PDB file of C-alpha atoms in Angstrom:
ATOM      1  CA  MET Q   1     -18.782  36.203  -2.464  1.00  0.00           C
ATOM      2  CA  ILE Q   2     -15.522  37.654  -3.711  1.00  0.00           C
ATOM      3  CA  SER Q   3     -13.583  35.781  -1.025  1.00  0.00           C
ATOM      4  CA  VAL Q   4     -15.088  32.483  -2.248  1.00  0.00           C
ATOM      5  CA  ILE Q   5     -14.080  33.275  -5.822  1.00  0.00           C
ATOM      6  CA  ARG Q   6     -10.555  34.192  -4.697  1.00  0.00           C
ATOM      7  CA  ALA Q   7     -10.260  30.997  -2.659  1.00  0.00           C
ATOM      8  CA  GLN Q   8     -11.338  28.933  -5.672  1.00  0.00           C
ATOM      9  CA  ARG Q   9      -8.895  30.814  -7.907  1.00  0.00           C
ATOM     10  CA  ASP Q  10      -6.065  30.155  -5.429  1.00  0.00           C
ATOM     11  CA  ALA Q  11      -6.988  26.467  -5.218  1.00  0.00           C
ATOM     12  CA  ASN Q  12      -6.990  26.207  -9.013  1.00  0.00           C
ATOM     13  CA  ARG Q  13      -3.601  27.932  -9.207  1.00  0.00           C
ATOM     14  CA  ARG Q  14      -2.189  25.534  -6.600  1.00  0.00           C
ATOM     15  CA  PHE Q  15      -3.601  22.565  -8.534  1.00  0.00           C
ATOM     16  CA  ILE Q  16      -2.026  23.770 -11.792  1.00  0.00           C
ATOM     17  CA  GLU Q  17       1.288  24.445 -10.023  1.00  0.00           C
ATOM     18  CA  ILE Q  18       1.378  20.947  -8.515  1.00  0.00           C
ATOM     19  CA  GLU Q  19       0.223  19.296 -11.734  1.00  0.00           C
ATOM     20  CA  ASN Q  20       2.911  21.052 -13.783  1.00  0.00           C
ATOM     21  CA  GLY Q  21       5.560  20.210 -11.199  1.00  0.00           C
ATOM     22  CA  VAL Q  22       4.631  16.529 -11.047  1.00  0.00           C
ATOM     23  CA  ARG Q  23       4.453  16.254 -14.834  1.00  0.00           C
ATOM     24  CA  SER Q  24       7.880  17.891 -15.239  1.00  0.00           C
ATOM     25  CA  GLY Q  25       9.368  16.079 -12.247  1.00  0.00           C
ATOM     26  CA  THR Q  26      11.040  19.202 -10.897  1.00  0.00           C
ATOM     27  CA  ASN Q  27      10.819  20.573  -7.376  1.00  0.00           C
ATOM     28  CA  VAL Q  28       8.124  18.150  -6.253  1.00  0.00           C
ATOM     29  CA  THR Q  29       7.762  15.983  -3.192  1.00  0.00           C
ATOM     30  CA  TRP Q  30       5.939  12.793  -2.389  1.00  0.00           C
ATOM     31  CA  GLN Q  31       3.227  14.892  -0.765  1.00  0.00           C
ATOM     32  CA  ASP Q  32       2.774  16.862  -3.998  1.00  0.00           C
ATOM     33  CA  HIS Q  33       2.074  13.578  -5.779  1.00  0.00           C
ATOM     34  CA  MET Q  34      -0.463  12.601  -3.116  1.00  0.00           C
ATOM     35  CA  GLU Q  35      -2.166  16.015  -3.311  1.00  0.00           C
ATOM     36  CA  LEU Q  36      -2.404  15.749  -7.087  1.00  0.00           C
ATOM     37  CA  LEU Q  37      -3.720  12.216  -6.792  1.00  0.00           C
ATOM     38  CA  GLN Q  38      -6.456  13.303  -4.395  1.00  0.00           C
ATOM     39  CA  ALA Q  39      -7.308  16.349  -6.521  1.00  0.00           C
ATOM     40  CA  TYR Q  40      -7.672  14.177  -9.621  1.00  0.00           C
ATOM     41  CA  GLU Q  41      -9.951  11.775  -7.771  1.00  0.00           C
ATOM     42  CA  GLN Q  42     -12.056  14.589  -6.292  1.00  0.00           C
ATOM     43  CA  ARG Q  43     -12.492  16.006  -9.779  1.00  0.00           C
ATOM     44  CA  GLY Q  44     -13.417  12.593 -11.183  1.00  0.00           C
ATOM     45  CA  ASN Q  45     -10.283  12.355 -13.321  1.00  0.00           C
ATOM     46  CA  GLN Q  46      -9.534   8.647 -12.883  1.00  0.00           C
ATOM     47  CA  GLN Q  47      -7.118   8.616 -15.805  1.00  0.00           C
ATOM     48  CA  GLY Q  48      -5.043  11.337 -14.149  1.00  0.00           C
ATOM     49  CA  ALA Q  49      -5.112   9.475 -10.828  1.00  0.00           C
ATOM     50  CA  GLN Q  50      -3.985   6.246 -12.513  1.00  0.00           C
ATOM     51  CA  TRP Q  51      -1.125   8.154 -14.150  1.00  0.00           C
ATOM     52  CA  VAL Q  52       0.083   9.389 -10.733  1.00  0.00           C
ATOM     53  CA  PHE Q  53      -0.163   5.867  -9.262  1.00  0.00           C
ATOM     54  CA  ASP Q  54       1.814   4.437 -12.152  1.00  0.00           C
ATOM     55  CA  LYS Q  55       4.444   7.195 -11.925  1.00  0.00           C
ATOM     56  CA  LEU Q  56       5.018   6.513  -8.231  1.00  0.00           C
ATOM     57  CA  LEU Q  57       5.065   2.734  -8.638  1.00  0.00           C
ATOM     58  CA  ALA Q  58       7.156   2.597 -11.822  1.00  0.00           C
ATOM     59  CA  PRO Q  59      10.317   0.507 -11.657  1.00  0.00           C
ATOM     60  CA  GLY Q  60      13.219   2.829 -11.063  1.00  0.00           C
ATOM     61  CA  SER Q  61      11.048   5.456  -9.386  1.00  0.00           C
ATOM     62  CA  ALA Q  62      13.254   7.955  -7.597  1.00  0.00           C
ATOM     63  CA  TYR Q  63      11.158   7.733  -4.444  1.00  0.00           C
ATOM     64  CA  THR Q  64      12.762   5.704  -1.672  1.00  0.00           C
ATOM     65  CA  ASN Q  65      10.513   6.620   1.232  1.00  0.00           C
ATOM     66  CA  ALA Q  66       8.985   3.448   2.685  1.00  0.00           C
ATOM     67  CA  ASP Q  67       6.524   5.507   4.746  1.00  0.00           C
ATOM     68  CA  GLY Q  68       5.275   7.152   1.569  1.00  0.00           C
ATOM     69  CA  PHE Q  69       4.609   3.777  -0.016  1.00  0.00           C
ATOM     70  CA  ARG Q  70       2.813   2.689   3.173  1.00  0.00           C
ATOM     71  CA  GLN Q  71       0.656   5.805   2.837  1.00  0.00           C
ATOM     72  CA  LEU Q  72      -0.008   4.956  -0.809  1.00  0.00           C
ATOM     73  CA  PHE Q  73      -0.926   1.365   0.120  1.00  0.00           C
ATOM     74  CA  ASP Q  74      -3.391   2.591   2.755  1.00  0.00           C
ATOM     75  CA  TYR Q  75      -4.866   5.013   0.257  1.00  0.00           C
ATOM     76  CA  LEU Q  76      -5.271   2.283  -2.375  1.00  0.00           C
ATOM     77  CA  VAL Q  77      -6.996  -0.235  -0.103  1.00  0.00           C
ATOM     78  CA  ARG Q  78      -9.314   2.275   1.560  1.00  0.00           C
ATOM     79  CA  ARG Q  79     -10.771   3.570  -1.689  1.00  0.00           C
ATOM     80  CA  PRO Q  80     -14.402   2.718  -2.495  1.00  0.00           C
ATOM     81  CA  SER Q  81     -13.024   0.344  -5.151  1.00  0.00           C
ATOM     82  CA  PRO Q  82      -9.684  -0.939  -3.818  1.00  0.00           C
ATOM     83  CA  ASP Q  83      -6.932  -1.126  -6.419  1.00  0.00           C
ATOM     84  CA  VAL Q  84      -5.399  -4.448  -5.408  1.00  0.00           C
ATOM     85  CA  PRO Q  85      -2.681  -4.759  -8.097  1.00  0.00           C
ATOM     86  CA  ARG Q  86      -1.312  -1.303  -7.309  1.00  0.00           C
ATOM     87  CA  ALA Q  87      -1.673  -1.954  -3.561  1.00  0.00           C
ATOM     88  CA  ILE Q  88       0.466  -5.065  -3.966  1.00  0.00           C
ATOM     89  CA  ALA Q  89       3.010  -3.049  -5.969  1.00  0.00           C
ATOM     90  CA  ALA Q  90       3.123  -0.417  -3.199  1.00  0.00           C
ATOM     91  CA  LEU Q  91       3.699  -3.108  -0.566  1.00  0.00           C
ATOM     92  CA  GLU Q  92       6.414  -4.691  -2.679  1.00  0.00           C
ATOM     93  CA  ARG Q  93       8.183  -1.323  -2.676  1.00  0.00           C
ATOM     94  CA  VAL Q  94       7.795  -1.078   1.122  1.00  0.00           C
ATOM     95  CA  THR Q  95       9.328  -4.527   1.572  1.00  0.00           C
ATOM     96  CA  GLU Q  96      12.202  -3.588  -0.778  1.00  0.00           C
ATOM     97  CA  LEU Q  97      12.875  -0.296   1.005  1.00  0.00           C
ATOM     98  CA  ALA Q  98      12.333  -1.587   4.558  1.00  0.00           C
ATOM     99  CA  PRO Q  99      13.005  -5.343   4.452  1.00  0.00           C
ATOM    100  CA  GLY Q 100      13.200  -5.498   8.252  1.00  0.00           C
ATOM    101  CA  ASP Q 101       9.623  -4.257   8.739  1.00  0.00           C
ATOM    102  CA  TRP Q 102       7.729  -7.385   9.737  1.00  0.00           C
ATOM    103  CA  ASN Q 103       4.411  -5.531   9.768  1.00  0.00           C
ATOM    104  CA  ALA Q 104       4.835  -4.715   6.063  1.00  0.00           C
ATOM    105  CA  TRP Q 105       5.432  -8.389   5.371  1.00  0.00           C
ATOM    106  CA  LEU Q 106       2.249  -9.287   7.246  1.00  0.00           C
ATOM    107  CA  SER Q 107       0.283  -6.717   5.243  1.00  0.00           C
ATOM    108  CA  PHE Q 108       1.803  -8.191   2.098  1.00  0.00           C
ATOM    109  CA  ALA Q 109       0.752 -11.675   3.235  1.00  0.00           C
ATOM    110  CA  ALA Q 110      -2.789 -10.495   4.001  1.00  0.00           C
ATOM    111  CA  VAL Q 111      -3.210  -8.952   0.551  1.00  0.00           C
ATOM    112  CA  LYS Q 112      -1.807 -12.061  -1.115  1.00  0.00           C
ATOM    113  CA  PHE Q 113      -4.308 -14.160   0.858  1.00  0.00           C
ATOM    114  CA  MET Q 114      -7.095 -11.797  -0.184  1.00  0.00           C
ATOM    115  CA  VAL Q 115      -6.335 -12.482  -3.866  1.00  0.00           C
ATOM    116  CA  ASN Q 116      -6.134 -16.221  -3.154  1.00  0.00           C
ATOM    117  CA  ASP Q 117      -2.353 -16.471  -3.568  1.00  0.00           C
ATOM    118  CA  ILE Q 118      -1.796 -18.869  -0.663  1.00  0.00           C
ATOM    119  CA  ASP Q 119       1.876 -19.498  -1.443  1.00  0.00           C
ATOM    120  CA  GLY Q 120       2.525 -15.741  -1.651  1.00  0.00           C
ATOM    121  CA  CYS Q 121       0.720 -15.324   1.655  1.00  0.00           C
ATOM    122  CA  PHE Q 122       2.859 -17.922   3.380  1.00  0.00           C
ATOM    123  CA  ALA Q 123       6.024 -16.454   1.837  1.00  0.00           C
ATOM    124  CA  GLY Q 124       5.153 -13.095   3.425  1.00  0.00           C
ATOM    125  CA  ILE Q 125       4.436 -14.736   6.777  1.00  0.00           C
ATOM    126  CA  GLU Q 126       7.754 -16.599   6.637  1.00  0.00           C
ATOM    127  CA  LYS Q 127       9.636 -13.348   5.975  1.00  0.00           C
ATOM    128  CA  ALA Q 128       7.865 -11.664   8.908  1.00  0.00           C
ATOM    129  CA  ILE Q 129       8.579 -14.598  11.237  1.00  0.00           C
ATOM    130  CA  ALA Q 130      12.255 -14.551  10.238  1.00  0.00           C
ATOM    131  CA  ILE Q 131      12.422 -10.941  11.474  1.00  0.00           C
ATOM    132  CA  ASP Q 132      10.688 -11.356  14.860  1.00  0.00           C
ATOM    133  CA  ARG Q 133       9.211 -14.780  15.556  1.00  0.00           C
ATOM    134  CA  ALA Q 134       7.689 -14.050  18.983  1.00  0.00           C
ATOM    135  CA  GLN Q 135       5.938 -10.826  18.080  1.00  0.00           C
ATOM    136  CA  VAL Q 136       4.753 -12.031  14.667  1.00  0.00           C
ATOM    137  CA  SER Q 137       3.452 -15.339  16.021  1.00  0.00           C
ATOM    138  CA  ARG Q 138       1.478 -13.503  18.685  1.00  0.00           C
ATOM    139  CA  ARG Q 139       0.096 -11.080  16.092  1.00  0.00           C
ATOM    140  CA  LEU Q 140      -0.911 -13.870  13.700  1.00  0.00           C
ATOM    141  CA  TRP Q 141      -3.126 -15.472  16.346  1.00  0.00           C
ATOM    142  CA  GLN Q 142      -4.895 -12.144  17.016  1.00  0.00           C
ATOM    143  CA  ASP Q 143      -4.938 -10.329  13.665  1.00  0.00           C
ATOM    144  CA  PRO Q 144      -8.419 -10.508  12.066  1.00  0.00           C
ATOM    145  CA  ARG Q 145      -6.846 -10.418   8.589  1.00  0.00           C
ATOM    146  CA  PHE Q 146      -5.608 -13.951   9.209  1.00  0.00           C
ATOM    147  CA  GLN Q 147      -8.737 -15.411  10.826  1.00  0.00           C
ATOM    148  CA  LEU Q 148      -9.782 -17.205   7.633  1.00  0.00           C
ATOM    149  CA  LEU Q 149      -6.293 -18.632   7.334  1.00  0.00           C
ATOM    150  CA  ARG Q 150      -6.273 -19.785  10.968  1.00  0.00           C
ATOM    151  CA  GLU Q 151      -9.703 -21.388  10.560  1.00  0.00           C
ATOM    152  CA  SER Q 152      -9.281 -22.579   6.978  1.00  0.00           C
ATOM    153  CA  PRO Q 153     -11.565 -25.450   5.963  1.00  0.00           C
ATOM    154  CA  ASP Q 154      -8.624 -26.816   3.976  1.00  0.00           C
ATOM    155  CA  PRO Q 155      -6.747 -28.973   6.508  1.00  0.00           C
ATOM    156  CA  LYS Q 156      -3.445 -28.591   4.623  1.00  0.00           C
ATOM    157  CA  VAL Q 157      -3.606 -24.785   4.758  1.00  0.00           C
ATOM    158  CA  LYS Q 158      -4.642 -24.783   8.413  1.00  0.00           C
ATOM    159  CA  GLU Q 159      -1.877 -27.233   9.333  1.00  0.00           C
ATOM    160  CA  ARG Q 160       0.717 -25.266   7.340  1.00  0.00           C
ATOM    161  CA  PHE Q 161      -0.287 -22.095   9.193  1.00  0.00           C
ATOM    162  CA  GLN Q 162      -0.170 -23.757  12.622  1.00  0.00           C
ATOM    163  CA  ASN Q 163       3.176 -25.430  11.933  1.00  0.00           C
ATOM    164  CA  LEU Q 164       4.698 -22.192  10.711  1.00  0.00           C
ATOM    165  CA  VAL Q 165       3.508 -20.162  13.686  1.00  0.00           C
ATOM    166  CA  GLN Q 166       4.353 -22.774  16.318  1.00  0.00           C
ATOM    167  CA  GLN Q 167       7.862 -23.638  15.076  1.00  0.00           C
ATOM    168  CA  GLN Q 168      10.562 -22.763  17.557  1.00  0.00           C
TER     169      GLN Q 168
END
């Protein structure tokens, strides 16, 4: 029983240490932000979680780790209630930090399609194709995220997709 109480005390101390560090911005890492984010959500503190998201995604954020923003994007879209605006912001940061990552551009295009921004979707696809036409074209024909685009009932959208992917 005492070991359980000590473990809980240690976990609470760690939480307070991370929370204070993130709030002050000193001696913290990306992982500290993610731990605090998860702790807030586990404790039902949505306001605290939103604050961490906004801190990481703020313009001028000191974080320049594209992999971290990929991790944040995955976290945002896999939540029980996906946070699409923040997911898009995370992907925008990935594409800024790693503009040569065609997979990030395809993820960006898929999210834009999901929110019915067809032009944004095609802009993302065009960026990805400009990086590696052969690999991206192959992926677009197989990726389930783009099935609705490939089989769109709107002939203009379907034709635009096919023309874009088949251009040489």
